[in-house]
Structures are given as C-alpha cells and as structure tokens.
C-alpha cells in the first residue's frame, strides 16, 4: 500500500499559504496606500463662544457678544487628480448674530479664502496649484497620519507663521478619545491698516497706518491618533490696532478667550474620525493579524494531512516477481506447469 495527498489537504495547505502571503501585503502594501489625505471632501466646522468685536455701526468695541466662526472645506477633485496632491479650498468667516447665517460672507466681521495644498501621504505643504497663502508646518486643517506624542508645528494663518503645539495627554470628545495638543501666541505685529487717527489716539492726524497686532490666549486641539483628523478645536484669538510705533493696544477688533467647536461639529468630526480609523485598523491590524493566524493554522493542518496522506492500492507489477507471492501459491504454480509438460 502507498500514501497519496487528498484534495482537502492540498486545499487547506493552499489556503494557508495564500493567507500567509496576503497578511503582510495588507500591512506593508495596502495600508500605507490607504493612508492618503482624501480629495473629495466637503466639510463645515463651526466654532462658537463669547467675546468682543469692533462694531462699525456704533464705531466702538462692544463686549460679551456671541461670536461664530464658520469654516467650509471643499476639495478640488479635478486639480487634486491632475497634480496628485490634496487641493482644498477653505472659506472662513467670523460673524455676530446680526450677520448670521453666513451665506453672504461680505457682511461678516472677517472673511478669508484660502487654498491649501498638501502631500497626501505626509501632510506637508506643497507649493503648487494656486496655493494661497504659502503655508508651512506639519499641521493645519489636519495632522499627519499616525500622530505621535510629541510637539507639532501648527500653521496659524492670522499670525502668518507656525506655532508650536505641545502634546498634553489625552481627552475624550463625545466619548471618543484623542491626543490633546496645546499652545499660545504671544502678541505679534501682523500688518498695517489705514484708519482715522482718532481711533488710535492721534486726533490731530487725519489718516494713519495703524499697526495690526495679533495674539491667541490659548489653542487646544484634540486629534484622532490614527487619521490625524481634528475632532475638537478651541482657540482664543485677539486682534487689535496700535498707533504707529505704539506699545499699547488702542482698539480691540476681535477678542475672545474661548471659541470652541459646537457639539454638532464635534459629533460629525468624531463620526468621520471613527469611521476612517476603523477602516485603517482593519487593513493594517485586524486582517493581517487574523489572516496570518488563520493562514498558519490552515497551512499547518494541510501540511500534516499531506505528510500522512491516505492509504490506496499498490499498483501491480508487469514482471514475474516470486518474492511478492506466498509459498503455497508458488507450489501450486510449479505443480501446474509439471502436469502440463507431462501431458505434452
């Protein structure tokens, strides 16, 4: 009798080897290519809080008023596919209750339009495709994938430079845990504005180029570790005017200690971060680990069955091999041949 491999054992062995090859491919090839900044985005985030602003109708700064910042991010799919980069157009408006809803941004206290272009893999700024203004740093609308417990250079567009945000532990937003980063901006001159001299304490002069100054009481960003998506943001902007060469603020244009994502914005950001994070974990951890484990078991089982095989009939030999027959069989055959010769 001899042993042959059954179809089942070969199938088990083949499936196991396939899974063992697939597992590292998912972790080393598929997941890195899944970590790409999306281009077909259409997201709106809203900050709210109390603060002060310069009311142009009353020609003075009013305090303890509700402020709303609305940011709309839309991806330019055509330019993104053409360039291979993530091209996002960003509209940001600052409003009071009087200028809401922010449908007509020209009525807002402040409105900016930006084009943000980044490398889809590293999140680093790329200077192409009509980028405006020229960005720098490691993070702005999002952080890189696989956020680390370290400081990051965050781009502050009002400052026109980067701000160092330090890792400050973790925080849960709507029950979802993320990495917390904090920082602040010391008062810095950001430009000039032509205003009546009396606004900045120079009534004898008709028009002056007042200095614009900016600071930020505090920045706090809570970021999803795997995707780099910001699930909550807190800022404390302060914009003022000073007389040319002045040391003190003369006019407060905008000032708030705390403007934060609304609960609805937090929920939307958490839902997006959770969904994206689960997909990356699936192809980067769950499937490779599960597939590798299952592949090892199947391959081992198939190999055992192949080695053991199954019993089958031994093929017959065409040669007259007496060593393969029993003694009585040989005696009977010899007697039969003697009788045949005697008859002849």
mmCIF file of C-alpha atoms in Angstrom:
data_model
loop_
_atom_site.group_PDB
_atom_site.id
_atom_site.type_symbol
_atom_site.label_atom_id
_atom_site.label_comp_id
_atom_site.label_asym_id
_atom_site.label_seq_id
_atom_site.Cartn_x
_atom_site.Cartn_y
_atom_site.Cartn_z
ATOM 1 C CA UNK A 1 0.000 0.000 0.000
ATOM 2 C CA UNK A 2 1.158 3.623 -0.617
ATOM 3 C CA UNK A 3 0.024 7.072 0.637
ATOM 4 C CA UNK A 4 -1.340 9.941 -1.545
ATOM 5 C CA UNK A 5 -2.375 13.534 -0.677
ATOM 6 C CA UNK A 6 -6.132 14.144 -0.536
ATOM 7 C CA UNK A 7 -7.765 17.152 -2.297
ATOM 8 C CA UNK A 8 -8.805 18.501 1.117
ATOM 9 C CA UNK A 9 -5.252 18.533 2.461
ATOM 10 C CA UNK A 10 -3.989 20.312 -0.649
ATOM 11 C CA UNK A 11 -6.816 22.863 -0.403
ATOM 12 C CA UNK A 12 -6.019 23.552 3.262
ATOM 13 C CA UNK A 13 -2.337 23.948 2.510
ATOM 14 C CA UNK A 14 -3.035 26.268 -0.445
ATOM 15 C CA UNK A 15 -5.445 28.443 1.531
ATOM 16 C CA UNK A 16 -2.994 28.713 4.405
ATOM 17 C CA UNK A 17 -0.124 29.758 2.174
ATOM 18 C CA UNK A 18 -2.386 32.330 0.442
ATOM 19 C CA UNK A 19 -3.368 33.915 3.775
ATOM 20 C CA UNK A 20 0.236 33.940 4.970
ATOM 21 C CA UNK A 21 1.218 35.859 1.833
ATOM 22 C CA UNK A 22 -1.827 38.170 1.983
ATOM 23 C CA UNK A 23 -1.359 39.218 5.635
ATOM 24 C CA UNK A 24 1.961 41.084 5.224
ATOM 25 C CA UNK A 25 0.762 42.555 1.928
ATOM 26 C CA UNK A 26 -2.185 44.166 3.718
ATOM 27 C CA UNK A 27 0.046 45.579 6.452
ATOM 28 C CA UNK A 28 3.008 46.666 4.316
ATOM 29 C CA UNK A 29 1.420 47.470 0.971
ATOM 30 C CA UNK A 30 -2.326 48.099 1.219
ATOM 31 C CA UNK A 31 -2.475 50.076 4.488
ATOM 32 C CA UNK A 32 0.265 52.611 3.565
ATOM 33 C CA UNK A 33 -1.606 53.323 0.329
ATOM 34 C CA UNK A 34 -4.867 53.691 2.248
ATOM 35 C CA UNK A 35 -3.267 56.426 4.352
ATOM 36 C CA UNK A 36 -3.860 59.187 1.845
ATOM 37 C CA UNK A 37 -5.492 62.542 2.537
ATOM 38 C CA UNK A 38 -8.911 62.483 0.809
ATOM 39 C CA UNK A 39 -9.563 64.881 -2.045
ATOM 40 C CA UNK A 40 -13.363 64.709 -2.332
ATOM 41 C CA UNK A 41 -14.017 66.471 0.986
ATOM 42 C CA UNK A 42 -16.931 68.747 1.787
ATOM 43 C CA UNK A 43 -16.860 69.572 5.496
ATOM 44 C CA UNK A 44 -18.171 72.503 7.525
ATOM 45 C CA UNK A 45 -16.961 73.160 11.068
ATOM 46 C CA UNK A 46 -18.429 75.781 13.415
ATOM 47 C CA UNK A 47 -16.881 77.473 16.472
ATOM 48 C CA UNK A 48 -18.954 79.477 18.948
ATOM 49 C CA UNK A 49 -18.259 81.479 22.083
ATOM 50 C CA UNK A 50 -18.452 84.901 23.730
ATOM 51 C CA UNK A 51 -16.188 87.834 23.025
ATOM 52 C CA UNK A 52 -15.681 91.436 21.951
ATOM 53 C CA UNK A 53 -15.536 92.988 18.494
ATOM 54 C CA UNK A 54 -15.402 96.396 16.873
ATOM 55 C CA UNK A 55 -18.913 97.375 15.786
ATOM 56 C CA UNK A 56 -18.644 99.556 12.696
ATOM 57 C CA UNK A 57 -22.210 100.849 13.118
ATOM 58 C CA UNK A 58 -21.516 102.141 16.644
ATOM 59 C CA UNK A 59 -17.840 102.964 15.942
ATOM 60 C CA UNK A 60 -16.768 101.285 19.156
ATOM 61 C CA UNK A 61 -15.871 97.938 20.641
ATOM 62 C CA UNK A 62 -18.798 96.026 22.127
ATOM 63 C CA UNK A 63 -18.310 93.257 24.682
ATOM 64 C CA UNK A 64 -19.827 89.960 25.796
ATOM 65 C CA UNK A 65 -21.386 89.164 22.435
ATOM 66 C CA UNK A 66 -21.826 85.800 20.758
ATOM 67 C CA UNK A 67 -19.274 85.093 18.040
ATOM 68 C CA UNK A 68 -19.424 82.358 15.420
ATOM 69 C CA UNK A 69 -16.642 81.139 13.158
ATOM 70 C CA UNK A 70 -17.735 79.045 10.185
ATOM 71 C CA UNK A 71 -15.158 77.175 8.154
ATOM 72 C CA UNK A 72 -16.061 75.396 4.910
ATOM 73 C CA UNK A 73 -13.568 72.972 3.358
ATOM 74 C CA UNK A 74 -14.134 71.698 -0.160
ATOM 75 C CA UNK A 75 -11.733 69.559 -2.124
ATOM 76 C CA UNK A 76 -10.905 70.459 -5.715
ATOM 77 C CA UNK A 77 -11.057 66.938 -7.141
ATOM 78 C CA UNK A 78 -10.002 67.918 -10.667
ATOM 79 C CA UNK A 79 -6.866 69.774 -9.540
ATOM 80 C CA UNK A 80 -6.101 67.070 -6.975
ATOM 81 C CA UNK A 81 -6.204 64.276 -9.552
ATOM 82 C CA UNK A 82 -4.195 66.344 -12.012
ATOM 83 C CA UNK A 83 -1.449 67.211 -9.517
ATOM 84 C CA UNK A 84 -1.508 64.104 -7.316
ATOM 85 C CA UNK A 85 -1.841 66.384 -4.276
ATOM 86 C CA UNK A 86 -4.660 67.190 -1.870
ATOM 87 C CA UNK A 87 -6.062 70.547 -3.005
ATOM 88 C CA UNK A 88 -8.570 72.050 -0.581
ATOM 89 C CA UNK A 89 -10.361 75.407 -0.821
ATOM 90 C CA UNK A 90 -11.097 76.884 2.599
ATOM 91 C CA UNK A 91 -13.566 79.669 3.371
ATOM 92 C CA UNK A 92 -13.550 81.104 6.921
ATOM 93 C CA UNK A 93 -15.949 83.741 8.209
ATOM 94 C CA UNK A 94 -16.326 85.393 11.617
ATOM 95 C CA UNK A 95 -19.899 86.502 12.368
ATOM 96 C CA UNK A 96 -22.136 88.008 15.010
ATOM 97 C CA UNK A 97 -25.791 87.177 15.442
ATOM 98 C CA UNK A 98 -26.561 90.150 13.194
ATOM 99 C CA UNK A 99 -24.622 88.713 10.231
ATOM 100 C CA UNK A 100 -25.790 85.106 10.551
ATOM 101 C CA UNK A 101 -26.436 82.932 8.664
ATOM 102 C CA UNK A 102 -23.055 83.285 6.980
ATOM 103 C CA UNK A 103 -24.499 82.966 3.474
ATOM 104 C CA UNK A 104 -23.146 86.330 2.344
ATOM 105 C CA UNK A 105 -19.591 86.383 3.667
ATOM 106 C CA UNK A 106 -19.123 90.030 2.611
ATOM 107 C CA UNK A 107 -21.258 91.071 5.592
ATOM 108 C CA UNK A 108 -19.105 89.128 8.058
ATOM 109 C CA UNK A 109 -16.767 90.729 10.568
ATOM 110 C CA UNK A 110 -13.948 88.898 8.849
ATOM 111 C CA UNK A 111 -13.764 86.612 5.821
ATOM 112 C CA UNK A 112 -10.799 84.821 4.270
ATOM 113 C CA UNK A 113 -10.472 82.456 1.326
ATOM 114 C CA UNK A 114 -7.502 80.117 1.185
ATOM 115 C CA UNK A 115 -6.222 77.270 -0.969
ATOM 116 C CA UNK A 116 -4.371 74.609 0.968
ATOM 117 C CA UNK A 117 -2.228 72.107 -0.972
ATOM 118 C CA UNK A 118 -0.520 69.196 0.777
ATOM 119 C CA UNK A 119 1.259 65.936 0.114
ATOM 120 C CA UNK A 120 -1.413 63.271 0.520
ATOM 121 C CA UNK A 121 0.924 60.914 2.368
ATOM 122 C CA UNK A 122 2.958 63.192 4.672
ATOM 123 C CA UNK A 123 0.519 66.137 5.067
ATOM 124 C CA UNK A 124 3.407 68.529 4.339
ATOM 125 C CA UNK A 125 2.572 71.720 2.378
ATOM 126 C CA UNK A 126 3.202 71.626 -1.362
ATOM 127 C CA UNK A 127 3.703 74.930 -3.143
ATOM 128 C CA UNK A 128 1.703 74.492 -6.329
ATOM 129 C CA UNK A 129 -1.771 74.571 -7.829
ATOM 130 C CA UNK A 130 -2.571 78.175 -6.882
ATOM 131 C CA UNK A 131 -1.770 77.712 -3.190
ATOM 132 C CA UNK A 132 -2.695 80.852 -1.245
ATOM 133 C CA UNK A 133 -1.102 81.846 1.043
ATOM 134 C CA UNK A 134 2.186 79.918 1.199
ATOM 135 C CA UNK A 135 1.846 77.531 4.127
ATOM 136 C CA UNK A 136 4.422 75.922 6.356
ATOM 137 C CA UNK A 137 4.486 73.498 9.257
ATOM 138 C CA UNK A 138 3.203 69.998 9.893
ATOM 139 C CA UNK A 139 -0.456 70.585 10.698
ATOM 140 C CA UNK A 140 -3.270 72.986 9.956
ATOM 141 C CA UNK A 141 -6.660 71.577 8.958
ATOM 142 C CA UNK A 142 -5.469 68.124 9.984
ATOM 143 C CA UNK A 143 -2.441 66.387 11.446
ATOM 144 C CA UNK A 144 -0.361 63.713 9.698
ATOM 145 C CA UNK A 145 -1.465 60.073 9.906
ATOM 146 C CA UNK A 146 -0.264 58.152 12.988
ATOM 147 C CA UNK A 147 0.023 61.147 15.303
ATOM 148 C CA UNK A 148 2.892 60.910 17.775
ATOM 149 C CA UNK A 149 3.157 62.048 21.400
ATOM 150 C CA UNK A 150 5.414 64.996 20.582
ATOM 151 C CA UNK A 151 5.240 68.673 19.665
ATOM 152 C CA UNK A 152 3.992 69.732 16.212
ATOM 153 C CA UNK A 153 4.396 72.933 14.208
ATOM 154 C CA UNK A 154 0.836 74.156 13.607
ATOM 155 C CA UNK A 155 0.171 76.806 10.970
ATOM 156 C CA UNK A 156 -1.644 79.901 12.259
ATOM 157 C CA UNK A 157 -2.896 81.773 9.214
ATOM 158 C CA UNK A 158 -3.623 85.010 11.120
ATOM 159 C CA UNK A 159 -0.093 85.032 12.502
ATOM 160 C CA UNK A 160 1.348 84.033 9.134
ATOM 161 C CA UNK A 161 3.718 81.600 10.809
ATOM 162 C CA UNK A 162 3.826 78.346 12.734
ATOM 163 C CA UNK A 163 3.017 77.831 16.403
ATOM 164 C CA UNK A 164 4.494 75.049 18.486
ATOM 165 C CA UNK A 165 1.768 72.847 19.947
ATOM 166 C CA UNK A 166 2.859 70.517 22.714
ATOM 167 C CA UNK A 167 1.425 67.102 23.473
ATOM 168 C CA UNK A 168 -0.672 67.411 26.632
ATOM 169 C CA UNK A 169 -2.140 63.966 27.189
ATOM 170 C CA UNK A 170 -5.492 62.670 26.027
ATOM 171 C CA UNK A 171 -9.051 63.954 26.150
ATOM 172 C CA UNK A 172 -12.405 62.430 25.300
ATOM 173 C CA UNK A 173 -14.736 64.295 22.952
ATOM 174 C CA UNK A 174 -18.276 62.933 22.738
ATOM 175 C CA UNK A 175 -16.913 59.721 24.298
ATOM 176 C CA UNK A 176 -14.105 59.399 21.712
ATOM 177 C CA UNK A 177 -10.516 59.658 22.938
ATOM 178 C CA UNK A 178 -7.912 61.678 21.085
ATOM 179 C CA UNK A 179 -4.499 63.222 21.614
ATOM 180 C CA UNK A 180 -4.555 66.735 23.105
ATOM 181 C CA UNK A 181 -2.191 69.474 21.917
ATOM 182 C CA UNK A 182 -1.935 72.959 23.416
ATOM 183 C CA UNK A 183 -0.150 76.231 22.737
ATOM 184 C CA UNK A 184 -0.496 80.023 22.707
ATOM 185 C CA UNK A 185 0.578 83.012 20.613
ATOM 186 C CA UNK A 186 2.288 85.999 22.170
ATOM 187 C CA UNK A 187 1.326 89.444 20.747
ATOM 188 C CA UNK A 188 2.925 89.947 17.337
ATOM 189 C CA UNK A 189 2.620 92.597 14.639
ATOM 190 C CA UNK A 190 0.938 91.157 11.559
ATOM 191 C CA UNK A 191 0.459 94.177 9.264
ATOM 192 C CA UNK A 192 -0.927 97.683 8.916
ATOM 193 C CA UNK A 193 -4.330 99.233 8.239
ATOM 194 C CA UNK A 194 -5.293 102.752 7.142
ATOM 195 C CA UNK A 195 -7.661 104.210 9.760
ATOM 196 C CA UNK A 196 -8.697 107.626 11.108
ATOM 197 C CA UNK A 197 -6.020 108.897 13.522
ATOM 198 C CA UNK A 198 -8.529 109.443 16.330
ATOM 199 C CA UNK A 199 -9.168 105.676 16.543
ATOM 200 C CA UNK A 200 -5.634 105.078 17.740
ATOM 201 C CA UNK A 201 -5.221 108.205 19.894
ATOM 202 C CA UNK A 202 -3.920 110.581 17.182
ATOM 203 C CA UNK A 203 -6.844 113.008 16.653
ATOM 204 C CA UNK A 204 -4.582 115.624 15.069
ATOM 205 C CA UNK A 205 -3.852 113.338 12.161
ATOM 206 C CA UNK A 206 -6.494 112.525 9.591
ATOM 207 C CA UNK A 207 -5.415 109.062 8.399
ATOM 208 C CA UNK A 208 -2.648 106.880 9.782
ATOM 209 C CA UNK A 209 -1.249 103.446 9.044
ATOM 210 C CA UNK A 210 -2.158 101.780 12.292
ATOM 211 C CA UNK A 211 -0.349 98.589 13.264
ATOM 212 C CA UNK A 212 -2.345 95.357 13.401
ATOM 213 C CA UNK A 213 -1.425 93.073 16.273
ATOM 214 C CA UNK A 214 -2.487 89.510 16.915
ATOM 215 C CA UNK A 215 -2.294 87.112 19.847
ATOM 216 C CA UNK A 216 -4.009 83.910 20.885
ATOM 217 C CA UNK A 217 -4.940 83.302 24.516
ATOM 218 C CA UNK A 218 -4.846 79.552 24.048
ATOM 219 C CA UNK A 219 -5.048 76.847 21.402
ATOM 220 C CA UNK A 220 -6.257 73.349 22.211
ATOM 221 C CA UNK A 221 -6.682 70.691 19.545
ATOM 222 C CA UNK A 222 -7.890 67.135 20.152
ATOM 223 C CA UNK A 223 -6.726 64.881 17.351
ATOM 224 C CA UNK A 224 -7.557 61.327 16.296
ATOM 225 C CA UNK A 225 -4.341 59.352 16.653
ATOM 226 C CA UNK A 226 -4.668 57.166 13.574
ATOM 227 C CA UNK A 227 -6.084 59.582 10.979
ATOM 228 C CA UNK A 228 -4.878 62.985 12.219
ATOM 229 C CA UNK A 229 -8.411 64.389 11.988
ATOM 230 C CA UNK A 230 -9.174 67.210 14.458
ATOM 231 C CA UNK A 231 -12.229 66.170 16.496
ATOM 232 C CA UNK A 232 -12.298 69.320 18.638
ATOM 233 C CA UNK A 233 -10.664 72.734 18.493
ATOM 234 C CA UNK A 234 -10.516 75.607 20.966
ATOM 235 C CA UNK A 235 -8.948 78.976 20.104
ATOM 236 C CA UNK A 236 -8.723 82.373 21.811
ATOM 237 C CA UNK A 237 -7.974 84.998 19.121
ATOM 238 C CA UNK A 238 -7.212 88.623 19.902
ATOM 239 C CA UNK A 239 -6.778 91.251 17.144
ATOM 240 C CA UNK A 240 -6.042 94.867 17.965
ATOM 241 C CA UNK A 241 -4.812 98.163 16.485
ATOM 242 C CA UNK A 242 -1.941 100.285 17.770
ATOM 243 C CA UNK A 243 -0.673 103.699 16.786
ATOM 244 C CA UNK A 244 2.427 103.588 14.570
ATOM 245 C CA UNK A 245 5.298 102.632 16.877
ATOM 246 C CA UNK A 246 2.889 102.360 19.833
ATOM 247 C CA UNK A 247 3.351 99.999 22.748
ATOM 248 C CA UNK A 248 -0.290 99.621 23.757
ATOM 249 C CA UNK A 249 -3.452 98.395 22.099
ATOM 250 C CA UNK A 250 -5.785 101.277 21.211
ATOM 251 C CA UNK A 251 -8.627 99.441 19.517
ATOM 252 C CA UNK A 252 -9.875 95.886 20.007
ATOM 253 C CA UNK A 253 -11.055 94.484 16.688
ATOM 254 C CA UNK A 254 -11.762 90.974 17.963
ATOM 255 C CA UNK A 255 -11.152 89.284 21.289
ATOM 256 C CA UNK A 256 -12.385 86.014 22.755
ATOM 257 C CA UNK A 257 -10.980 83.840 25.481
ATOM 258 C CA UNK A 258 -12.600 80.678 24.151
ATOM 259 C CA UNK A 259 -14.187 79.753 20.838
ATOM 260 C CA UNK A 260 -14.873 76.027 20.526
ATOM 261 C CA UNK A 261 -16.372 73.518 18.102
ATOM 262 C CA UNK A 262 -20.117 73.235 18.597
ATOM 263 C CA UNK A 263 -21.430 69.873 19.881
ATOM 264 C CA UNK A 264 -22.847 69.073 16.433
ATOM 265 C CA UNK A 265 -19.458 69.760 14.829
ATOM 266 C CA UNK A 266 -17.772 67.571 17.436
ATOM 267 C CA UNK A 267 -20.176 64.694 16.717
ATOM 268 C CA UNK A 268 -19.651 64.995 12.968
ATOM 269 C CA UNK A 269 -15.858 65.064 13.315
ATOM 270 C CA UNK A 270 -15.876 62.125 15.721
ATOM 271 C CA UNK A 271 -18.042 60.098 13.325
ATOM 272 C CA UNK A 272 -15.658 60.770 10.418
ATOM 273 C CA UNK A 273 -12.566 60.030 12.510
ATOM 274 C CA UNK A 274 -14.033 56.841 13.950
ATOM 275 C CA UNK A 275 -15.100 55.530 10.537
ATOM 276 C CA UNK A 276 -11.754 56.262 8.882
ATOM 277 C CA UNK A 277 -9.801 54.927 11.850
ATOM 278 C CA UNK A 278 -11.720 51.631 11.836
ATOM 279 C CA UNK A 279 -11.015 51.108 8.145
ATOM 280 C CA UNK A 280 -7.302 51.745 8.614
ATOM 281 C CA UNK A 281 -7.200 49.435 11.625
ATOM 282 C CA UNK A 282 -8.999 46.740 9.632
ATOM 283 C CA UNK A 283 -6.446 46.654 6.798
ATOM 284 C CA UNK A 284 -3.454 47.483 8.994
ATOM 285 C CA UNK A 285 -4.021 45.306 12.060
ATOM 286 C CA UNK A 286 -7.167 43.181 12.209
ATOM 287 C CA UNK A 287 -6.983 41.484 8.807
ATOM 288 C CA UNK A 288 -3.188 40.979 8.788
ATOM 289 C CA UNK A 289 -3.176 39.514 12.305
ATOM 290 C CA UNK A 290 -6.310 37.430 11.790
ATOM 291 C CA UNK A 291 -5.288 36.336 8.313
ATOM 292 C CA UNK A 292 -1.770 35.490 9.441
ATOM 293 C CA UNK A 293 -3.030 33.421 12.353
ATOM 294 C CA UNK A 294 -5.641 31.604 10.268
ATOM 295 C CA UNK A 295 -3.115 31.063 7.480
ATOM 296 C CA UNK A 296 -0.611 29.486 9.870
ATOM 297 C CA UNK A 297 -3.251 27.108 11.252
ATOM 298 C CA UNK A 298 -4.558 26.116 7.821
ATOM 299 C CA UNK A 299 -1.064 25.648 6.395
ATOM 300 C CA UNK A 300 -0.021 23.517 9.376
ATOM 301 C CA UNK A 301 -3.161 21.356 9.135
ATOM 302 C CA UNK A 302 -2.752 20.949 5.383
ATOM 303 C CA UNK A 303 0.920 20.012 5.752
ATOM 304 C CA UNK A 304 0.090 17.352 8.366
ATOM 305 C CA UNK A 305 -2.582 15.820 6.125
ATOM 306 C CA UNK A 306 -0.253 15.866 3.119
ATOM 307 C CA UNK A 307 2.507 14.096 5.063
ATOM 308 C CA UNK A 308 0.122 11.481 6.492
ATOM 309 C CA UNK A 309 -1.739 11.108 3.218
ATOM 310 C CA UNK A 310 -4.387 8.379 2.719
ATOM 311 C CA UNK A 311 -3.995 4.612 2.035
ATOM 312 C CA UNK A 312 -4.546 3.331 -1.520
ATOM 313 C CA UNK A 313 -3.930 0.110 -3.564
ATOM 314 C CA UNK A 314 -0.383 -0.595 -4.661
ATOM 315 C CA UNK A 315 -0.071 -0.625 -8.441
ATOM 316 C CA UNK A 316 0.519 -4.110 -9.999
ATOM 317 C CA UNK A 317 3.903 -5.014 -11.480
ATOM 318 C CA UNK A 318 4.280 -6.389 -15.006
ATOM 319 C CA UNK A 319 7.300 -8.535 -14.087
ATOM 320 C CA UNK A 320 7.085 -12.059 -12.589
ATOM 321 C CA UNK A 321 8.399 -11.366 -9.128
ATOM 322 C CA UNK A 322 8.117 -14.523 -6.993
ATOM 323 C CA UNK A 323 9.301 -12.679 -3.947
ATOM 324 C CA UNK A 324 5.962 -10.901 -3.861
ATOM 325 C CA UNK A 325 3.945 -14.180 -3.647
ATOM 326 C CA UNK A 326 3.331 -16.661 -0.835
ATOM 327 C CA UNK A 327 4.803 -20.182 -0.597
ATOM 328 C CA UNK A 328 1.567 -22.142 -1.376
ATOM 329 C CA UNK A 329 0.987 -20.002 -4.430
ATOM 330 C CA UNK A 330 4.460 -20.861 -5.793
ATOM 331 C CA UNK A 331 3.998 -24.653 -5.132
ATOM 332 C CA UNK A 332 0.622 -24.686 -6.906
ATOM 333 C CA UNK A 333 2.034 -22.881 -9.929
ATOM 334 C CA UNK A 334 5.052 -25.253 -10.205
ATOM 335 C CA UNK A 335 2.808 -28.357 -9.964
ATOM 336 C CA UNK A 336 0.557 -26.977 -12.663
ATOM 337 C CA UNK A 337 3.472 -26.471 -15.043
ATOM 338 C CA UNK A 338 4.813 -30.081 -14.412
ATOM 339 C CA UNK A 339 1.401 -31.539 -15.224
ATOM 340 C CA UNK A 340 1.193 -29.515 -18.437
ATOM 341 C CA UNK A 341 4.598 -30.827 -19.610
ATOM 342 C CA UNK A 342 3.638 -34.476 -18.787
ATOM 343 C CA UNK A 343 0.507 -34.251 -20.901
ATOM 344 C CA UNK A 344 2.509 -32.896 -23.796
#
